[in-house]
CSV table of C-alpha atoms in Angstrom, one decimal:
chain,number,residue,atom,x,y,z
A,1,MET,CA,29.1,12.8,-14.1
A,2,ARG,CA,26.9,14.1,-16.9
A,3,TRP,CA,24.5,11.9,-18.8
A,4,PHE,CA,26.7,11.4,-21.8
A,5,ARG,CA,29.6,10.3,-19.6
A,6,ARG,CA,27.6,7.5,-18.1
A,7,PHE,CA,28.5,5.4,-21.1
A,8,SER,CA,32.1,6.3,-21.2
A,9,GLY,CA,33.3,3.1,-19.6
A,10,PRO,CA,36.1,2.8,-17.1
A,11,SER,CA,38.5,5.7,-16.7
A,12,ASP,CA,42.2,5.3,-16.6
A,13,GLU,CA,42.3,5.2,-12.8
A,14,ALA,CA,39.5,2.6,-12.7
A,15,GLU,CA,40.2,-0.5,-10.6
A,16,THR,CA,38.9,-4.0,-11.2
A,17,VAL,CA,38.0,-6.9,-9.0
A,18,ALA,CA,38.7,-10.5,-9.8
A,19,SER,CA,35.2,-11.5,-10.9
A,20,SER,CA,31.6,-10.6,-10.7
A,21,GLN,CA,29.9,-12.1,-7.7
A,22,THR,CA,26.7,-13.0,-6.0
A,23,GLU,CA,26.1,-13.0,-2.3
A,24,ILE,CA,23.2,-13.5,0.0
A,25,ARG,CA,22.9,-11.0,2.8
A,26,PRO,CA,20.3,-10.3,5.5
A,27,SER,CA,18.4,-7.0,5.2
A,28,LEU,CA,17.1,-5.6,8.4
A,29,ALA,CA,15.7,-2.6,6.7
A,30,LEU,CA,13.6,-4.7,4.3
A,31,SER,CA,12.4,-7.0,7.0
A,32,THR,CA,11.3,-3.8,8.9
A,33,LEU,CA,9.4,-2.7,5.9
A,34,PHE,CA,7.8,-6.0,5.0
A,35,ARG,CA,6.7,-6.5,8.6
A,36,GLN,CA,4.6,-3.3,8.2
A,37,LEU,CA,2.8,-4.5,5.1
A,38,ARG,CA,-0.7,-5.8,5.4
A,39,ARG,CA,-2.6,-8.0,3.0
A,40,ASP,CA,-5.9,-6.1,3.3
A,41,ARG,CA,-4.5,-3.0,1.8
A,42,LYS,CA,-3.3,-2.2,-1.7
A,43,TYR,CA,0.1,-0.6,-2.0
A,44,HIS,CA,1.5,1.4,-4.9
A,45,ILE,CA,5.2,0.5,-5.3
A,46,LEU,CA,7.8,2.3,-7.5
A,47,GLU,CA,10.6,0.0,-8.5
A,48,LEU,CA,13.6,2.1,-9.7
A,49,GLY,CA,15.7,-1.0,-10.3
A,50,PRO,CA,15.5,-3.4,-13.3
A,51,PRO,CA,12.6,-5.7,-13.7
A,52,VAL,CA,13.5,-8.7,-11.6
A,53,GLY,CA,11.0,-11.6,-11.7
A,54,GLN,CA,11.7,-12.7,-8.2
A,55,ASN,CA,11.0,-9.3,-6.7
A,56,ILE,CA,7.8,-8.9,-8.7
A,57,GLU,CA,6.7,-12.4,-7.5
A,58,PHE,CA,7.6,-11.5,-3.9
A,59,LEU,CA,5.9,-8.1,-3.9
A,60,GLY,CA,3.0,-9.7,-5.7
A,61,ARG,CA,2.2,-11.6,-2.5
A,62,TYR,CA,0.8,-8.3,-1.2
A,63,PRO,CA,-2.0,-6.6,-2.9
A,64,CYS,CA,-0.1,-4.0,-4.9
A,65,ARG,CA,0.5,-2.2,-8.1
A,66,ILE,CA,4.1,-2.1,-9.1
A,67,ARG,CA,5.6,0.5,-11.4
A,68,VAL,CA,8.9,-0.6,-12.8
A,69,GLU,CA,11.1,2.1,-14.2
A,70,ASP,CA,14.7,0.6,-14.4
A,71,LEU,CA,16.1,4.1,-13.9
A,72,TYR,CA,19.8,3.3,-14.6
A,73,ARG,CA,19.0,1.7,-18.0
A,74,THR,CA,16.7,4.6,-18.8
A,75,LEU,CA,19.4,7.1,-17.9
A,76,SER,CA,22.1,5.2,-19.8
A,77,SER,CA,20.0,4.9,-23.0
A,78,PHE,CA,18.8,8.5,-22.8
A,79,ASP,CA,20.0,10.1,-26.0
A,80,TYR,CA,21.4,13.3,-24.5
A,81,VAL,CA,24.7,14.5,-25.6
A,82,SER,CA,25.7,18.0,-24.8
A,83,GLY,CA,28.8,19.9,-24.0
A,84,SER,CA,26.8,22.4,-22.1
A,85,ASP,CA,26.6,22.1,-18.3
A,86,SER,CA,23.2,23.8,-18.1
A,87,VAL,CA,21.0,20.7,-18.1
A,88,ASP,CA,17.4,21.2,-17.1
A,89,PHE,CA,17.2,18.2,-14.8
A,90,GLU,CA,13.7,19.0,-13.8
A,91,ALA,CA,12.5,18.6,-17.4
A,92,VAL,CA,14.7,15.6,-17.8
A,93,PHE,CA,13.1,13.7,-15.0
A,94,GLN,CA,9.6,14.8,-16.0
A,95,TYR,CA,10.4,13.3,-19.3
A,96,LEU,CA,12.1,10.1,-18.1
A,97,LEU,CA,9.7,9.4,-15.2
A,98,PRO,CA,6.4,10.5,-16.5
A,99,PHE,CA,3.9,9.8,-13.8
A,100,GLU,CA,0.3,10.9,-13.9
A,101,LYS,CA,-0.5,13.9,-11.8
A,102,ASP,CA,-2.5,12.1,-9.1
A,103,THR,CA,0.0,9.2,-8.7
A,104,ARG,CA,1.1,8.6,-5.1
A,105,PHE,CA,3.6,5.9,-4.3
A,106,ASP,CA,3.5,4.2,-0.9
A,107,ILE,CA,6.8,2.4,-1.3
A,108,LEU,CA,9.9,3.4,-3.4
A,109,MET,CA,12.6,0.8,-4.0
A,110,ALA,CA,15.7,2.7,-5.0
A,111,TRP,CA,18.3,0.0,-4.2
A,112,ASP,CA,21.8,1.4,-5.0
A,113,ILE,CA,20.8,3.8,-7.8
A,114,PHE,CA,21.7,7.0,-5.8
A,115,ASN,CA,25.4,6.0,-5.8
A,116,TYR,CA,25.3,6.4,-9.6
A,117,LEU,CA,24.0,9.9,-9.6
A,118,GLU,CA,25.8,13.2,-9.2
A,119,ARG,CA,24.6,15.5,-6.5
A,120,GLU,CA,22.5,17.6,-8.9
A,121,GLU,CA,20.9,14.6,-10.5
A,122,PHE,CA,20.2,13.2,-7.1
A,123,LEU,CA,18.6,16.4,-5.9
A,124,TYR,CA,16.3,16.8,-8.9
A,125,LEU,CA,15.4,13.2,-8.9
A,126,MET,CA,14.3,13.4,-5.3
A,127,ARG,CA,12.4,16.7,-6.0
A,128,HIS,CA,10.6,15.0,-8.8
A,129,LEU,CA,9.8,11.8,-6.8
A,130,SER,CA,8.6,13.7,-3.7
A,131,ARG,CA,5.8,15.1,-5.8
A,132,PHE,CA,4.5,11.6,-6.1
A,133,CYS,CA,4.7,10.6,-2.5
A,134,HIS,CA,2.4,11.2,0.4
A,135,THR,CA,3.1,11.6,4.1
A,136,GLY,CA,4.5,8.3,5.3
A,137,SER,CA,5.7,7.0,1.9
A,138,VAL,CA,8.7,4.8,2.5
A,139,LEU,CA,11.9,4.7,0.4
A,140,TYR,CA,14.4,1.9,0.6
A,141,ALA,CA,18.0,2.7,-0.6
A,142,LEU,CA,21.5,1.4,-0.3
A,143,ILE,CA,24.2,4.1,0.0
A,144,ALA,CA,27.9,3.1,-0.5
A,145,THR,CA,30.4,4.3,2.1
A,146,GLY,CA,33.6,2.8,0.6
A,147,LYS,CA,36.0,4.4,-1.9
A,148,HIS,CA,34.8,2.4,-4.9
A,149,ILE,CA,31.7,0.9,-6.2
A,150,PRO,CA,31.0,-1.5,-9.1
A,151,ASP,CA,30.8,0.4,-12.4
A,152,ARG,CA,27.1,-0.2,-12.7
A,153,PRO,CA,24.3,-1.0,-10.2
A,154,ALA,CA,24.0,-4.5,-8.8
A,155,ILE,CA,20.9,-6.7,-9.3
A,156,TYR,CA,19.1,-7.3,-6.1
A,157,ARG,CA,16.7,-10.2,-5.7
A,158,ILE,CA,14.4,-10.5,-2.7
A,159,LEU,CA,14.7,-14.0,-1.4
A,160,ASP,CA,12.3,-13.7,1.6
A,161,GLU,CA,11.3,-11.2,4.2
A,162,ASN,CA,14.8,-11.1,5.6
A,163,ASN,CA,17.3,-11.9,2.9
A,164,VAL,CA,18.4,-10.4,-0.4
A,165,GLU,CA,20.6,-11.8,-3.1
A,166,CYS,CA,23.0,-9.2,-4.5
A,167,GLU,CA,24.5,-9.9,-8.0
A,168,ILE,CA,27.4,-7.7,-9.1
A,169,THR,CA,27.6,-8.0,-12.8
A,170,THR,CA,30.8,-6.2,-13.5
A,171,THR,CA,34.4,-6.5,-12.5
A,172,VAL,CA,35.1,-2.8,-13.1
A,173,LEU,CA,35.1,-0.4,-10.2
A,174,ARG,CA,34.4,3.4,-10.2
A,175,ALA,CA,34.8,6.1,-7.6
A,176,CYS,CA,32.0,6.3,-5.1
A,177,PRO,CA,30.3,9.6,-4.4
A,178,ARG,CA,30.1,8.7,-0.7
A,179,TYR,CA,26.9,10.5,0.3
A,180,HIS,CA,26.9,11.0,4.1
A,181,ASP,CA,23.9,11.6,6.3
A,182,VAL,CA,24.4,15.4,6.0
A,183,ASP,CA,24.4,15.1,2.2
A,184,LEU,CA,21.3,13.0,2.2
A,185,ARG,CA,19.4,15.5,4.4
A,186,GLN,CA,20.3,18.2,1.8
A,187,LEU,CA,19.5,16.1,-1.2
A,188,MET,CA,16.3,14.6,0.2
A,189,PRO,CA,14.7,17.4,2.2
A,190,SER,CA,11.3,15.9,2.0
A,191,PHE,CA,12.4,12.6,3.5
A,192,ARG,CA,13.8,11.8,6.9
A,193,VAL,CA,15.8,8.7,7.9
A,194,TYR,CA,13.6,6.2,9.7
A,195,ASN,CA,16.4,3.8,10.3
A,196,SER,CA,19.7,2.8,8.8
A,197,TYR,CA,22.1,-0.2,9.1
A,198,LEU,CA,25.7,-0.4,8.1
A,199,LEU,CA,26.4,-3.7,6.3
A,200,ARG,CA,29.6,-5.6,6.3
A,201,ASN,CA,30.3,-4.8,2.7
A,202,GLY,CA,30.4,-1.1,3.4
A,203,MET,CA,26.9,-0.4,2.1
A,204,LYS,CA,24.5,1.4,4.4
A,205,GLU,CA,20.9,0.5,4.0
A,206,TYR,CA,18.3,3.1,4.7
A,207,LEU,CA,14.6,3.4,5.2
A,208,PHE,CA,13.5,6.9,4.6
A,209,VAL,CA,10.0,8.2,5.3
A,210,SER,CA,8.3,11.1,3.4
A,211,ASN,CA,7.4,14.1,5.6
B,1,MET,CA,23.5,-47.2,10.2
B,2,TRP,CA,20.3,-47.5,8.5
B,3,LYS,CA,17.2,-46.9,10.5
B,4,LYS,CA,14.0,-48.5,9.7
B,5,SER,CA,12.4,-45.0,9.5
B,6,ASP,CA,14.9,-43.9,6.9
B,7,MET,CA,13.8,-46.6,4.5
B,8,GLN,CA,11.4,-45.5,1.7
B,9,TYR,CA,8.7,-47.9,0.9
B,10,PRO,CA,6.9,-47.4,-2.3
B,11,GLN,CA,3.4,-46.3,-1.6
B,12,PRO,CA,0.6,-47.7,-3.6
B,13,GLU,CA,-0.9,-45.1,-6.0
B,14,PRO,CA,-4.3,-44.0,-4.9
B,15,HIS,CA,-7.0,-45.2,-7.2
B,16,GLN,CA,-8.0,-42.5,-9.6
B,17,PRO,CA,-11.0,-42.8,-11.8
B,18,SER,CA,-10.0,-42.9,-15.4
B,19,VAL,CA,-10.8,-39.7,-17.2
B,20,PRO,CA,-10.7,-39.7,-20.9
B,21,VAL,CA,-7.8,-37.4,-22.0
B,22,HIS,CA,-8.1,-35.6,-25.2
B,23,ASN,CA,-4.8,-35.4,-27.0
B,24,PRO,CA,-5.2,-33.1,-30.0
B,25,SER,CA,-3.6,-34.3,-33.1
B,26,PRO,CA,-1.0,-32.1,-34.8
B,27,VAL,CA,-3.6,-31.1,-37.4
B,28,GLU,CA,-6.1,-30.1,-34.6
B,29,GLN,CA,-3.4,-28.1,-32.8
B,30,LEU,CA,-2.7,-26.2,-36.0
B,31,ARG,CA,-6.3,-25.5,-36.5
B,32,GLU,CA,-6.7,-24.2,-33.0
B,33,ARG,CA,-4.2,-21.5,-33.3
B,34,ALA,CA,-3.7,-18.8,-35.8
B,35,ILE,CA,-0.3,-17.6,-36.8
B,36,ILE,CA,0.5,-14.2,-38.1
B,37,GLY,CA,3.7,-14.8,-40.1
B,38,SER,CA,6.8,-12.7,-39.9
B,39,SER,CA,6.1,-10.9,-43.3
B,40,ILE,CA,2.5,-10.1,-42.3
B,41,THR,CA,1.3,-6.7,-41.0
B,42,VAL,CA,-2.1,-6.3,-39.5
B,43,ILE,CA,-3.6,-2.9,-38.7
B,44,GLY,CA,-6.9,-3.0,-36.9
B,45,GLU,CA,-8.7,-5.2,-34.4
B,46,ILE,CA,-8.2,-8.9,-34.0
B,47,SER,CA,-10.7,-11.0,-32.3
B,48,GLY,CA,-11.6,-14.7,-32.6
B,49,ASP,CA,-12.0,-18.1,-31.0
B,50,GLU,CA,-8.6,-19.6,-31.1
B,51,ASP,CA,-5.1,-19.0,-29.8
B,52,LEU,CA,-2.9,-16.6,-31.7
B,53,VAL,CA,0.8,-16.5,-32.4
B,54,ILE,CA,2.2,-13.3,-33.7
B,55,GLN,CA,5.5,-13.4,-35.6
B,56,GLY,CA,4.7,-10.3,-37.7
B,57,ARG,CA,3.5,-6.8,-37.0
B,58,VAL,CA,0.2,-5.9,-35.5
B,59,GLU,CA,-1.1,-2.4,-34.8
B,60,GLY,CA,-4.5,-1.8,-33.2
B,61,ARG,CA,-6.2,-4.0,-30.7
B,62,ILE,CA,-6.1,-7.8,-29.9
B,63,GLU,CA,-9.2,-9.2,-28.1
B,64,LEU,CA,-9.0,-12.9,-27.3
B,65,ARG,CA,-10.0,-13.1,-23.7
B,66,GLN,CA,-10.6,-16.9,-23.8
B,67,HIS,CA,-7.5,-17.8,-25.7
B,68,ASN,CA,-3.7,-17.6,-25.4
B,69,VAL,CA,-1.7,-15.0,-27.2
B,70,THR,CA,2.0,-15.4,-27.9
B,71,VAL,CA,4.1,-12.6,-29.3
B,72,GLY,CA,6.9,-14.5,-30.9
B,73,LYS,CA,10.5,-13.4,-31.0
B,74,ASN,CA,10.0,-11.6,-34.3
B,75,GLY,CA,6.7,-10.2,-33.3
B,76,ARG,CA,6.2,-6.5,-33.1
B,77,VAL,CA,2.9,-5.3,-31.6
B,78,LYS,CA,1.7,-1.8,-31.0
B,79,ALA,CA,-1.7,-2.6,-29.5
B,80,ASP,CA,-3.5,-3.4,-26.3
B,81,ILE,CA,-3.8,-7.1,-25.9
B,82,ARG,CA,-6.5,-9.1,-24.0
B,83,GLY,CA,-6.0,-12.8,-23.6
B,84,LYS,CA,-6.1,-15.8,-21.2
B,85,ILE,CA,-2.4,-16.5,-21.1
B,86,ILE,CA,-0.2,-13.9,-22.8
B,87,SER,CA,3.4,-14.6,-23.5
B,88,VAL,CA,5.8,-12.0,-24.8
B,89,GLU,CA,9.0,-13.1,-26.6
B,90,GLY,CA,9.1,-10.1,-29.0
B,91,GLU,CA,8.3,-6.5,-28.6
B,92,VAL,CA,5.0,-5.0,-27.4
B,93,HIS,CA,4.1,-1.3,-27.0
B,94,GLY,CA,0.7,-1.3,-25.3
B,95,ASN,CA,-1.2,-2.4,-22.2
B,96,ILE,CA,-1.8,-6.1,-21.8
B,97,PHE,CA,-4.6,-7.8,-19.8
B,98,GLY,CA,-4.3,-11.5,-18.9
B,99,GLU,CA,-7.2,-13.4,-17.5
B,100,GLU,CA,-4.9,-16.0,-16.1
B,101,LYS,CA,-1.3,-15.1,-16.5
B,102,ILE,CA,1.3,-13.0,-18.3
B,103,VAL,CA,4.8,-14.1,-19.1
B,104,ILE,CA,7.5,-11.8,-20.3
B,105,ARG,CA,10.3,-14.1,-21.6
B,106,SER,CA,14.0,-13.2,-21.4
B,107,THR,CA,13.9,-11.9,-25.0
B,108,GLY,CA,10.7,-10.0,-24.4
B,109,VAL,CA,10.3,-6.2,-24.4
B,110,LEU,CA,7.2,-4.5,-23.1
B,111,TYR,CA,6.5,-0.8,-22.8
B,112,GLY,CA,3.1,-0.6,-21.2
B,113,ASN,CA,1.1,-1.8,-18.3
B,114,ILE,CA,0.3,-5.3,-17.2
B,115,THR,CA,-2.9,-6.4,-15.5
B,116,ALA,CA,-3.2,-10.1,-14.6
B,117,PRO,CA,-3.5,-12.3,-11.5
B,118,ARG,CA,-0.1,-13.9,-12.1
B,119,VAL,CA,2.9,-12.3,-13.8
B,120,THR,CA,6.3,-13.8,-14.6
B,121,LEU,CA,9.2,-11.7,-15.7
B,122,GLU,CA,12.2,-13.7,-16.8
B,123,ASP,CA,15.7,-12.4,-16.2
B,124,GLY,CA,16.9,-10.4,-19.1
B,125,SER,CA,13.4,-9.1,-20.1
B,126,LYS,CA,13.0,-5.4,-20.7
B,127,PHE,CA,9.9,-3.8,-19.1
B,128,LYS,CA,8.8,-0.4,-18.3
B,129,GLY,CA,5.3,0.2,-16.9
B,130,SER,CA,3.0,-0.9,-14.1
B,131,ILE,CA,2.1,-4.3,-12.9
B,132,ASP,CA,-1.3,-4.8,-11.3
B,133,MET,CA,-1.8,-8.2,-9.9
B,134,ASP,CA,-5.5,-7.9,-9.2
B,135,SER,CA,-7.4,-11.2,-9.6
B,136,THR,CA,-9.7,-9.6,-12.1
B,137,PRO,CA,-8.2,-7.6,-15.0
B,138,THR,CA,-9.7,-4.1,-15.1
B,139,GLU,CA,-11.7,-3.1,-18.0
B,140,LYS,CA,-10.5,0.4,-18.0
B,141,PRO,CA,-7.0,0.5,-19.4
B,142,ALA,CA,-4.4,2.6,-17.6
B,143,PRO,CA,-3.2,5.5,-19.7
B,144,HIS,CA,-0.4,4.6,-22.0
B,145,ARG,CA,3.1,5.9,-21.2
B,146,ASP,CA,3.1,8.4,-24.1
B,147,LYS,CA,-0.1,9.8,-22.9
B,148,ALA,CA,1.1,9.9,-19.3
B,149,ALA,CA,4.3,11.6,-20.5
B,150,ALA,CA,2.4,14.3,-22.3
B,151,GLU,CA,0.2,14.8,-19.2
B,152,SER,CA,3.2,14.9,-17.0
B,153,GLN,CA,5.0,17.5,-19.1
B,154,LYS,CA,1.9,19.6,-19.1
B,155,ALA,CA,1.6,19.2,-15.3
B,156,LEU,CA,5.2,20.3,-14.7
B,157,VAL,CA,4.3,23.8,-13.6
B,158,GLU,CA,1.1,22.8,-12.0
B,159,THR,CA,2.5,20.1,-9.8
B,160,LYS,CA,5.4,22.3,-8.6
B,161,ALA,CA,3.4,24.5,-6.3
B,162,GLU,CA,0.6,22.1,-5.6
B,163,PRO,CA,0.1,21.2,-2.0
B,164,LYS,CA,-0.4,17.6,-1.1
B,165,LYS,CA,-4.1,16.6,-1.3
B,166,GLU,CA,-6.2,15.9,1.7
B,167,ASP,CA,-6.8,12.4,0.5
B,168,ASP,CA,-3.1,11.7,0.7
B,169,LEU,CA,-3.7,11.2,4.4
B,170,LYS,CA,-6.0,8.3,3.6
B,171,ARG,CA,-3.3,6.4,1.8
B,172,PRO,CA,-2.2,3.2,3.4
B,173,ASP,CA,-0.4,4.0,6.6
B,174,LEU,CA,2.8,2.0,6.7
B,175,GLY,CA,3.2,2.8,10.4
B,176,PHE,CA,6.4,4.8,9.9
B,177,LYS,CA,5.1,8.1,11.2
B,178,THR,CA,6.3,7.6,14.8
B,179,ASN,CA,9.7,8.5,16.0
B,180,PRO,CA,12.3,6.3,14.3
B,181,PRO,CA,14.3,3.8,16.3
B,182,VAL,CA,18.0,4.6,16.9
B,183,ALA,CA,20.1,3.7,14.0
B,184,ARG,CA,22.3,0.7,14.4
B,185,SER,CA,25.6,-0.1,12.9
């Protein structure tokens, strides 16, 4: 799916669910992550999801600097329309996520954004991000394993160290790219899986660590 | 069945010394805050000794460390803002430094960095930038996004081949370097 198609809305074969929904679910990966955080150190966090007050408030309990990028909205509003397939994704991500050269993130919160990227986009995004990580940087992501996913990313709110509220804001579904572990190894060569948990809703939550 | 312990008895209010409370009159309130109306454009530096409400356009710099700054729904600001409590309901392009608190309302749009001990982002607000919740706002502003973008573009080739710096190893260790536990499902 190219940039200009992200806006195209549901396709003919799109399915819908009855209504948008909110659910609270435990997150073993996040509790593993938060257990490691210390209050005597300052963390640099990259939030790739939308700005959610509750998450900022929660993360603000730890000494940290949070960079909010809202990647999906950025990609969706990116004024790029081309019939050509030769997109310079490296330059695109340099433009969309312009970090200073010496920036190093300790924690990256990707939530479910990877499910909304094509392989090439995913690969170049990770290449770009890995330049701004150090050995031991941690990335949290949710990878969908089912056939369909909501048409746009959900909003995740951290309730406490162990629980997350997930709000799906659309009833339209789209096909899921279904990235498997093998794909993830290829697309994220500078990260390795630290642990992963299969959730009841078919999502797999991952903690990746930068090599 | 009611238990005695379930019953709520009104507790006597603890005696508090009476403190004279100053309730500013509407006239005083008006005097204590300046308003830049929706048809006004200010280019330059704003400083002063009262709260400020911006409904118009401001470009430059706003320096009101001891006072509150509100960017109203119609307000459009292209400036760094320093204030005590800063509330954004309109649009701001620039870095903002709050001595006490920064609030981005649901209608607010901010492209820039935030430094304040407390930050509130309401649902629906649009924000791109960094949030630094240090207890003391830093004097040195972080580079603005545009500047960072230019630098990032320039550094494209340089960063490609650049090995990770030695001081990367001094970054906070999150303790994830050991062998991972077995994945569960």
